[in-house]
Short mmCIF file of C-alpha atoms in Angstrom, two decimals:
data_model
loop_
_atom_site.label_atom_id
_atom_site.label_comp_id
_atom_site.label_asym_id
_atom_site.label_seq_id
_atom_site.Cartn_x
_atom_site.Cartn_y
_atom_site.Cartn_z
CA MET A 1 33.88 -21.41 -33.99
CA ASP A 2 31.85 -24.38 -35.54
CA ASN A 3 28.09 -24.38 -35.50
CA HIS A 4 27.94 -26.91 -32.85
CA ASN A 5 30.20 -25.04 -30.27
CA ASN A 6 28.00 -21.87 -31.25
CA ILE A 7 24.79 -23.42 -30.11
CA HIS A 8 26.48 -24.82 -27.08
CA SER A 9 27.90 -21.53 -25.86
CA LEU A 10 24.53 -20.02 -26.56
CA GLU A 11 22.79 -22.62 -24.47
CA ALA A 12 25.55 -22.07 -21.57
CA LYS A 13 24.66 -18.60 -21.60
CA PHE A 14 21.12 -19.13 -21.41
CA GLU A 15 21.10 -21.49 -18.53
CA ALA A 16 23.51 -18.93 -16.84
CA LYS A 17 20.83 -16.23 -17.18
CA ILE A 18 18.13 -18.63 -15.60
CA ASP A 19 20.37 -19.45 -12.80
CA SER A 20 21.34 -15.93 -12.00
CA GLU A 21 17.56 -14.90 -11.99
CA ILE A 22 18.11 -12.58 -15.21
CA LYS A 23 14.92 -12.77 -17.03
CA ILE A 24 14.74 -13.76 -20.70
CA GLU A 25 13.54 -11.10 -23.18
CA PRO A 26 11.96 -11.75 -26.69
CA LYS A 27 15.14 -10.99 -28.71
CA ASP A 28 17.43 -12.90 -26.54
CA TRP A 29 18.48 -16.44 -27.68
CA MET A 30 16.75 -19.35 -26.26
CA PRO A 31 16.55 -23.12 -26.79
CA GLU A 32 13.56 -24.13 -29.13
CA SER A 33 11.94 -26.20 -26.49
CA TYR A 34 11.93 -23.43 -24.17
CA ARG A 35 10.03 -21.15 -26.76
CA LYS A 36 7.58 -23.90 -27.65
CA THR A 37 6.84 -24.57 -24.08
CA LEU A 38 6.15 -20.98 -23.33
CA ILE A 39 3.99 -20.62 -26.46
CA ARG A 40 2.07 -23.84 -25.29
CA GLN A 41 1.39 -22.59 -21.75
CA ILE A 42 1.20 -18.90 -22.33
CA SER A 43 -1.56 -19.49 -25.40
CA GLN A 44 -3.15 -22.12 -23.29
CA HIS A 45 -3.60 -19.45 -20.48
CA ALA A 46 -4.83 -16.86 -22.92
CA HIS A 47 -7.41 -19.12 -24.27
CA SER A 48 -8.35 -20.03 -20.69
CA GLU A 49 -9.28 -16.23 -20.08
CA VAL A 50 -11.29 -15.97 -23.15
CA VAL A 51 -13.22 -19.10 -22.85
CA GLY A 52 -13.60 -18.09 -19.05
CA MET A 53 -15.83 -15.26 -20.26
CA LEU A 54 -18.51 -17.62 -21.42
CA PRO A 55 -19.71 -19.48 -18.27
CA GLU A 56 -20.09 -16.25 -16.43
CA GLY A 57 -21.24 -14.13 -19.43
CA ASN A 58 -24.26 -16.52 -19.04
CA TRP A 59 -25.44 -14.61 -15.55
CA ILE A 60 -24.84 -11.31 -16.57
CA LEU A 61 -28.51 -10.56 -17.55
CA ARG A 62 -29.79 -12.20 -14.73
CA ALA A 63 -27.63 -10.92 -11.96
CA PRO A 64 -29.80 -10.17 -8.90
CA SER A 65 -28.98 -6.66 -8.34
CA LEU A 66 -27.30 -3.68 -10.42
CA ARG A 67 -24.22 -3.76 -7.96
CA ARG A 68 -23.55 -7.57 -8.71
CA LYS A 69 -24.46 -6.82 -12.53
CA VAL A 70 -21.80 -4.33 -12.87
CA ALA A 71 -19.34 -6.09 -10.83
CA LEU A 72 -19.94 -9.19 -13.21
CA LEU A 73 -19.62 -7.00 -16.47
CA ALA A 74 -16.32 -5.35 -14.91
CA LYS A 75 -14.92 -8.93 -14.31
CA VAL A 76 -15.74 -10.24 -17.52
CA GLN A 77 -14.33 -7.06 -19.15
CA ASP A 78 -11.18 -7.85 -17.25
CA GLU A 79 -10.91 -11.34 -18.34
CA ALA A 80 -10.99 -10.50 -21.99
CA GLY A 81 -8.12 -8.06 -21.10
CA HIS A 82 -6.07 -10.76 -19.61
CA GLY A 83 -6.50 -12.87 -22.47
CA LEU A 84 -5.31 -9.97 -24.63
CA TYR A 85 -2.24 -9.44 -22.37
CA LEU A 86 -1.47 -12.97 -22.58
CA TYR A 87 -1.79 -13.46 -26.55
CA SER A 88 0.51 -10.36 -26.77
CA ALA A 89 3.00 -12.23 -24.47
CA ALA A 90 2.80 -15.27 -26.51
CA GLU A 91 3.38 -13.28 -29.94
CA THR A 92 6.45 -11.93 -28.73
CA LEU A 93 7.65 -15.53 -29.10
CA GLY A 94 7.16 -15.60 -33.00
CA ILE A 95 3.55 -16.96 -33.23
CA SER A 96 0.77 -14.62 -34.90
CA ARG A 97 -2.50 -13.74 -33.31
CA GLU A 98 -4.55 -15.39 -36.07
CA GLU A 99 -2.34 -18.82 -35.57
CA LEU A 100 -3.15 -18.59 -31.89
CA TYR A 101 -6.83 -18.19 -32.47
CA GLN A 102 -7.07 -21.19 -35.01
CA GLN A 103 -5.36 -23.40 -32.59
CA LEU A 104 -8.14 -22.88 -30.17
CA LEU A 105 -10.90 -23.07 -32.69
CA THR A 106 -9.59 -26.11 -34.16
CA GLY A 107 -8.99 -27.80 -30.74
CA LYS A 108 -5.34 -28.18 -31.23
CA ALA A 109 -4.62 -26.02 -28.11
CA LYS A 110 -6.16 -26.56 -24.98
CA TYR A 111 -7.80 -24.39 -22.33
CA SER A 112 -8.40 -24.98 -18.57
CA SER A 113 -10.79 -27.64 -18.12
CA ILE A 114 -12.74 -25.90 -15.61
CA PHE A 115 -14.61 -23.76 -18.02
CA ASN A 116 -16.11 -26.71 -19.46
CA TYR A 117 -18.67 -26.98 -16.30
CA PRO A 118 -21.87 -25.18 -16.59
CA THR A 119 -22.97 -22.48 -14.50
CA LEU A 120 -26.23 -23.53 -13.33
CA SER A 121 -27.21 -21.21 -10.35
CA TRP A 122 -26.32 -17.60 -9.38
CA ALA A 123 -24.33 -19.17 -6.51
CA ASP A 124 -22.07 -20.48 -9.16
CA ILE A 125 -20.94 -17.14 -10.33
CA GLY A 126 -19.93 -16.76 -6.52
CA ALA A 127 -18.03 -20.15 -6.44
CA ILE A 128 -16.31 -19.28 -9.75
CA GLY A 129 -15.01 -15.91 -8.10
CA TRP A 130 -13.99 -17.68 -4.94
CA LEU A 131 -12.70 -20.98 -6.01
CA VAL A 132 -11.86 -20.74 -9.69
CA ASP A 133 -10.21 -17.54 -9.54
CA GLY A 134 -8.83 -18.26 -6.33
CA ALA A 135 -7.14 -21.21 -7.72
CA ALA A 136 -5.93 -19.30 -10.59
CA ILE A 137 -4.38 -16.53 -8.36
CA MET A 138 -2.32 -19.34 -6.61
CA ASN A 139 -0.81 -20.30 -9.83
CA GLN A 140 -0.71 -16.67 -11.12
CA VAL A 141 1.09 -15.35 -8.24
CA MET A 142 3.80 -17.84 -8.78
CA LEU A 143 4.20 -16.87 -12.54
CA THR A 144 4.78 -13.34 -11.71
CA ARG A 145 8.33 -14.59 -11.01
CA THR A 146 8.55 -16.86 -14.19
CA SER A 147 11.83 -16.65 -16.11
CA TYR A 148 10.10 -14.93 -19.42
CA GLY A 149 10.02 -11.32 -19.15
CA PRO A 150 6.87 -10.55 -21.00
CA TYR A 151 4.99 -13.41 -19.46
CA ALA A 152 5.86 -12.26 -15.96
CA ARG A 153 4.77 -8.76 -16.77
CA ALA A 154 1.60 -9.75 -18.02
CA MET A 155 1.13 -11.91 -14.77
CA VAL A 156 2.05 -8.93 -12.57
CA ARG A 157 -0.69 -6.87 -14.15
CA ILE A 158 -3.22 -9.57 -14.02
CA CYS A 159 -2.81 -10.33 -10.45
CA LYS A 160 -3.56 -6.82 -9.56
CA GLU A 161 -6.70 -7.03 -11.38
CA GLU A 162 -7.71 -10.41 -10.23
CA SER A 163 -7.92 -10.01 -6.49
CA PHE A 164 -11.21 -7.86 -7.05
CA HIS A 165 -12.50 -11.15 -8.69
CA GLN A 166 -12.08 -13.44 -5.74
CA ARG A 167 -13.43 -10.70 -3.40
CA GLN A 168 -16.69 -10.07 -5.52
CA GLY A 169 -17.21 -13.93 -5.67
CA TYR A 170 -16.87 -14.50 -2.10
CA GLU A 171 -18.88 -11.60 -1.21
CA ILE A 172 -21.87 -13.10 -3.36
CA LEU A 173 -21.44 -16.26 -1.18
CA ILE A 174 -21.60 -14.56 2.15
CA SER A 175 -24.86 -12.88 0.99
CA LEU A 176 -26.16 -16.42 0.25
CA SER A 177 -24.79 -17.75 3.48
CA ARG A 178 -26.78 -15.04 5.26
CA GLY A 179 -29.97 -15.91 3.25
CA ASN A 180 -33.08 -18.41 3.60
CA ALA A 181 -32.84 -22.04 3.39
CA GLU A 182 -33.22 -22.25 -0.24
CA GLN A 183 -30.16 -19.60 -0.72
CA LYS A 184 -28.08 -21.58 1.77
CA LYS A 185 -28.87 -24.95 -0.29
CA MET A 186 -27.87 -23.08 -3.49
CA LEU A 187 -24.32 -22.25 -1.99
CA GLN A 188 -23.96 -25.97 -0.75
CA ASP A 189 -24.86 -27.14 -4.18
CA ALA A 190 -22.35 -24.86 -5.88
CA MET A 191 -19.72 -26.03 -3.52
CA ASP A 192 -20.37 -29.54 -4.09
CA ARG A 193 -20.04 -29.05 -7.87
CA TRP A 194 -16.97 -26.73 -7.97
CA TRP A 195 -14.64 -27.97 -5.28
CA TRP A 196 -13.32 -30.96 -6.92
CA PRO A 197 -12.70 -29.53 -10.49
CA ALA A 198 -11.08 -26.53 -8.77
CA LEU A 199 -8.47 -28.92 -7.43
CA MET A 200 -7.93 -30.25 -10.71
CA MET A 201 -7.07 -26.86 -12.16
CA PHE A 202 -3.81 -27.46 -10.83
CA GLY A 203 -3.17 -30.24 -13.28
CA PRO A 204 -2.02 -33.94 -12.64
CA HIS A 205 -0.06 -35.07 -9.89
CA ASP A 206 3.57 -34.39 -10.21
CA SER A 207 4.33 -38.05 -10.59
CA ALA A 208 2.10 -37.59 -13.73
CA SER A 209 2.97 -34.37 -15.19
CA THR A 210 4.78 -34.51 -18.46
CA HIS A 211 5.87 -31.04 -18.57
CA SER A 212 6.57 -30.01 -15.07
CA GLU A 213 10.02 -31.10 -14.34
CA GLN A 214 11.53 -29.10 -17.23
CA SER A 215 9.43 -26.04 -16.46
CA ILE A 216 10.83 -25.87 -13.06
CA LYS A 217 14.29 -26.36 -14.26
CA TRP A 218 13.92 -23.38 -16.50
CA LYS A 219 12.05 -21.21 -13.78
CA ILE A 220 8.78 -21.04 -15.85
CA LYS A 221 7.20 -22.64 -12.91
CA ARG A 222 8.37 -22.11 -9.36
CA LYS A 223 5.95 -24.70 -7.86
CA SER A 224 4.98 -28.05 -8.56
CA ASN A 225 1.25 -28.54 -9.25
CA ASP A 226 0.95 -30.66 -6.04
CA GLU A 227 2.48 -27.82 -4.14
CA LEU A 228 0.31 -25.32 -5.50
CA ARG A 229 -3.02 -27.47 -5.00
CA GLN A 230 -1.77 -27.85 -1.27
CA ASP A 231 -1.42 -24.26 -0.81
CA PHE A 232 -4.79 -23.59 -2.19
CA ILE A 233 -6.65 -26.06 -0.12
CA ASP A 234 -4.69 -24.77 3.28
CA ALA A 235 -5.92 -21.27 2.31
CA THR A 236 -9.45 -22.13 1.38
CA VAL A 237 -10.62 -24.15 4.46
CA LEU A 238 -10.87 -21.45 6.83
CA GLN A 239 -12.92 -19.19 4.31
CA ALA A 240 -15.24 -22.00 3.46
CA ASN A 241 -15.64 -22.39 7.41
CA TYR A 242 -16.55 -18.77 7.73
CA LEU A 243 -19.30 -19.23 4.90
CA GLY A 244 -20.45 -22.33 7.10
CA VAL A 245 -20.49 -24.42 3.93
CA ASN A 246 -19.29 -28.14 3.90
CA ILE A 247 -16.26 -29.06 1.63
CA PRO A 248 -17.29 -32.33 0.00
CA ASP A 249 -14.41 -34.42 0.92
CA PRO A 250 -14.61 -36.86 3.83
CA LYS A 251 -11.04 -37.14 4.14
CA LEU A 252 -10.21 -33.49 4.58
CA LYS A 253 -8.49 -33.12 7.70
CA TRP A 254 -5.79 -31.16 9.35
CA ASN A 255 -2.52 -32.93 9.80
CA GLU A 256 -0.58 -31.44 12.30
CA GLU A 257 2.79 -33.29 11.70
CA ARG A 258 2.70 -32.11 8.14
CA GLY A 259 1.27 -28.52 8.64
CA HIS A 260 -1.10 -29.12 5.97
CA TYR A 261 -4.47 -30.33 5.41
CA ASP A 262 -4.91 -33.95 4.12
CA PHE A 263 -7.27 -34.56 1.41
CA GLY A 264 -9.13 -37.11 -0.56
CA ASP A 265 -8.19 -38.65 -4.06
CA ILE A 266 -9.15 -36.80 -6.88
CA ASP A 267 -11.24 -38.27 -9.76
CA TRP A 268 -8.36 -38.34 -12.44
CA GLU A 269 -10.65 -40.24 -14.80
CA GLU A 270 -13.03 -37.32 -14.81
CA PHE A 271 -10.05 -34.86 -15.21
CA TRP A 272 -8.94 -36.69 -18.41
CA ASN A 273 -12.55 -37.23 -19.54
CA VAL A 274 -12.95 -33.36 -19.75
CA VAL A 275 -9.47 -32.62 -21.05
CA ASN A 276 -10.11 -35.07 -23.67
CA GLY A 277 -13.16 -33.16 -24.98
CA ASN A 278 -16.10 -34.88 -23.03
CA GLY A 279 -17.03 -32.66 -20.41
CA PRO A 280 -20.48 -30.93 -19.82
CA CYS A 281 -19.58 -27.90 -22.27
CA ASN A 282 -16.82 -28.55 -24.41
CA LYS A 283 -18.67 -28.60 -27.52
CA GLN A 284 -20.77 -25.51 -26.51
CA ARG A 285 -17.67 -23.36 -25.66
CA ILE A 286 -15.94 -23.90 -28.98
CA LYS A 287 -18.99 -23.54 -30.77
CA ASP A 288 -19.56 -20.21 -29.13
CA ARG A 289 -15.95 -18.99 -29.67
CA LYS A 290 -16.32 -20.06 -33.38
CA LYS A 291 -19.61 -17.92 -33.53
CA ALA A 292 -17.91 -14.88 -32.34
CA TYR A 293 -14.77 -15.36 -34.34
CA GLU A 294 -16.77 -15.75 -37.53
CA GLY A 295 -19.51 -13.10 -36.56
CA GLY A 296 -16.77 -10.75 -36.09
CA GLU A 297 -14.97 -11.29 -39.25
CA TRP A 298 -16.92 -8.55 -41.50
CA VAL A 299 -16.03 -6.08 -38.55
CA ARG A 300 -12.32 -6.66 -38.70
CA GLU A 301 -12.40 -6.73 -42.39
CA ALA A 302 -14.50 -3.50 -42.73
CA ALA A 303 -11.95 -1.74 -40.00
CA MET A 304 -9.01 -2.52 -41.87
CA ALA A 305 -10.71 -1.29 -45.22
CA HIS A 306 -11.68 1.91 -43.30
CA ALA A 307 -8.23 2.30 -41.94
CA GLU A 308 -6.72 1.88 -45.43
CA LYS A 309 -9.02 4.56 -47.07
CA ARG A 310 -8.41 7.04 -44.40
CA ALA A 311 -4.54 6.51 -44.72
CA LYS A 312 -5.00 7.01 -48.56
CA ARG A 313 -6.96 10.11 -48.09
CA LYS A 314 -4.34 11.65 -45.79
CA GLU A 315 -1.87 10.84 -48.35
CA GLU A 316 -3.62 12.60 -51.10
CA LYS A 317 -3.97 15.58 -49.05
CA VAL A 318 -0.43 15.80 -48.47
CA ALA A 319 0.55 15.51 -52.10
CA MET B 1 -8.24 -14.63 -50.11
CA ASP B 2 -6.22 -11.88 -49.17
CA LYS B 3 -7.03 -11.40 -45.52
CA LYS B 4 -4.94 -8.72 -43.69
CA GLU B 5 -4.61 -8.99 -39.91
CA TRP B 6 -4.56 -5.65 -37.96
CA PRO B 7 -1.09 -4.56 -37.16
CA LEU B 8 0.37 -4.70 -33.86
CA TRP B 9 1.03 -1.47 -31.78
CA GLU B 10 3.26 -0.80 -28.72
CA ILE B 11 1.18 1.25 -26.19
CA PHE B 12 2.85 3.73 -23.61
CA ILE B 13 0.87 5.15 -20.82
CA ARG B 14 1.60 8.25 -18.85
CA SER B 15 0.25 7.49 -15.46
CA LYS B 16 0.02 11.00 -14.24
CA SER B 17 1.45 14.49 -15.19
CA GLY B 18 4.95 14.77 -14.37
CA LEU B 19 5.73 11.35 -15.01
CA SER B 20 7.18 9.97 -18.54
CA HIS B 21 5.30 7.63 -20.64
CA LYS B 22 5.99 3.91 -19.88
CA HIS B 23 5.66 0.97 -22.01
CA ALA B 24 2.50 -0.86 -21.04
CA GLY B 25 1.95 -3.70 -23.62
CA SER B 26 0.93 -4.18 -27.05
CA LEU B 27 -2.40 -4.65 -28.97
CA HIS B 28 -3.69 -5.14 -32.71
CA ALA B 29 -5.59 -2.17 -34.29
CA ALA B 30 -6.65 -1.11 -37.68
CA ASP B 31 -5.06 2.04 -37.39
CA ALA B 32 -3.63 4.70 -34.78
CA GLU B 33 -7.05 6.11 -33.59
CA MET B 34 -8.47 2.52 -33.04
CA ALA B 35 -5.30 1.67 -31.17
CA ILE B 36 -5.57 4.46 -28.78
CA GLU B 37 -9.27 3.68 -28.01
CA HIS B 38 -8.31 0.03 -27.43
CA ALA B 39 -5.35 0.97 -25.20
CA ARG B 40 -7.69 3.01 -23.28
CA ASP B 41 -9.96 0.16 -22.65
CA VAL B 42 -7.34 -2.45 -22.04
CA TYR B 43 -4.71 -0.52 -20.23
CA THR B 44 -6.45 2.24 -18.25
CA ARG B 45 -9.52 0.43 -16.85
CA ARG B 46 -8.64 1.54 -13.39
CA ASN B 47 -7.30 5.13 -13.90
CA GLU B 48 -3.90 4.20 -14.75
CA GLY B 49 -3.39 6.73 -16.95
CA VAL B 50 -3.77 10.58 -18.27
CA SER B 51 -2.12 10.18 -21.85
CA ILE B 52 -1.33 7.47 -24.32
CA TRP B 53 1.08 6.97 -26.98
CA VAL B 54 1.01 4.29 -29.54
CA VAL B 55 3.77 3.39 -32.00
CA LYS B 56 3.28 0.72 -34.60
CA SER B 57 5.44 -2.19 -33.39
CA SER B 58 7.10 -2.48 -36.96
CA GLU B 59 8.61 1.20 -36.54
CA VAL B 60 10.38 0.34 -33.31
CA ILE B 61 14.12 0.06 -33.93
CA ALA B 62 15.96 -1.95 -31.18
CA SER B 63 19.50 -2.63 -30.24
CA ASP B 64 20.81 -6.20 -30.63
CA PRO B 65 20.94 -8.28 -27.50
CA GLU B 66 23.50 -10.40 -28.85
CA ASP B 67 25.80 -7.52 -29.16
CA GLU B 68 27.83 -7.97 -26.05
CA TYR B 69 29.81 -4.88 -26.85
CA MET B 70 27.06 -2.48 -26.82
CA PHE B 71 27.00 -1.44 -23.31
CA GLU B 72 30.70 -2.71 -22.37
CA SER B 73 32.42 0.66 -22.29
CA ALA B 74 30.37 2.13 -19.47
CA LYS B 75 30.99 -0.79 -17.16
CA THR B 76 34.55 0.07 -16.44
CA LYS B 77 33.93 3.81 -16.09
CA ILE B 78 33.16 3.84 -12.26
CA TYR B 79 34.59 7.48 -11.89
CA ARG B 80 31.05 8.47 -13.62
CA HIS B 81 29.51 7.63 -10.06
CA PRO B 82 29.32 9.80 -7.00
CA THR B 83 30.67 7.21 -4.83
CA PHE B 84 33.97 7.15 -6.73
CA TYR B 85 35.10 10.37 -4.85
CA ASP B 86 36.23 10.29 -1.21
CA ILE B 87 34.85 13.35 0.52
CA PRO B 88 35.57 13.56 4.03
CA GLU B 89 32.45 13.15 6.67
CA GLU B 90 33.07 16.56 8.30
CA VAL B 91 32.06 18.01 5.09
CA GLY B 92 28.56 16.79 5.38
CA HIS B 93 26.17 15.64 2.58
CA MET B 94 27.27 16.52 -1.08
#
């Protein structure tokens, strides 16, 4: 068998597995572009979890009660864990953790643009849990069925933990909705600022999304950006009504015929502007990550030196 | 500069006594003790475990997924399954 035929048959085998819903595992043969797409997507997802800790961490010390503080701490700790599951999944594809970090710190890899918006009030913590985690859950539930085994397994674990995040956020907003005029104003203000960025989290329209079609063919994704966005809106309107909060979209309206809500145009200029580094907090986020990475360097080195010393001591004892 | 990365460890968790340890995922740690502590913080935040095993990923030896004959021989041996044998219904459950 010559080389060309060989690759050809490997590809056919790979496609057959995808078609019959057999998961691809780390040591299985896979097309280079499948590997690359996964590394890009999984690492972007991991970076989002890690950078996502920053806007929330901003409020840990100012949480209004102990109950809120322990919940927020636990949530931020979860995000760190989620980042770790995802980095590990990416590493099974042959890229090192160090390389992944460097891609984030140098701006080569992206993370979800939503985390480039600031958390100005306590209501923002509620809005993030409800809307941002809500949108993320839509996407992540779909990804529990993704074709790459380690990614799917990480997603199952993440989805199990994520539901508490959304509930704690919504509970914060319920409290505000039952509060005084100022608290209600805070709630509406958070809604006004987070609604549209949350919708942008699903990415560009299908017609403008460069990677979507191939990802769906490979069953990395099971639903398109626009489908997920619609699912999210349909699920969220009722929850907004319960809070008595106004969704800042005059065009939002139930469409009986479609069985879905119609909604207004997304400001794609803003979306691309933030993606390309000009959001309110892009520079601050990377600066903070760099500070954490560089500040932790001596710890990583010391731990390694300590481990080596201890191993050597053990060896000497045996000898 | 010689910067050594923390090695990768595979983590196995026993969710409760009576069940076997099951692969939960992997993480980086400087040594085995640290791997166990990290595994506790990462994989048992909600009481998912009563015991943890850690194994250096580089020590795991795996079968070759490209070896198509590896599991071939068992496929044809259907007589290893109970359903291969005909037992009259009157006999009851066996």
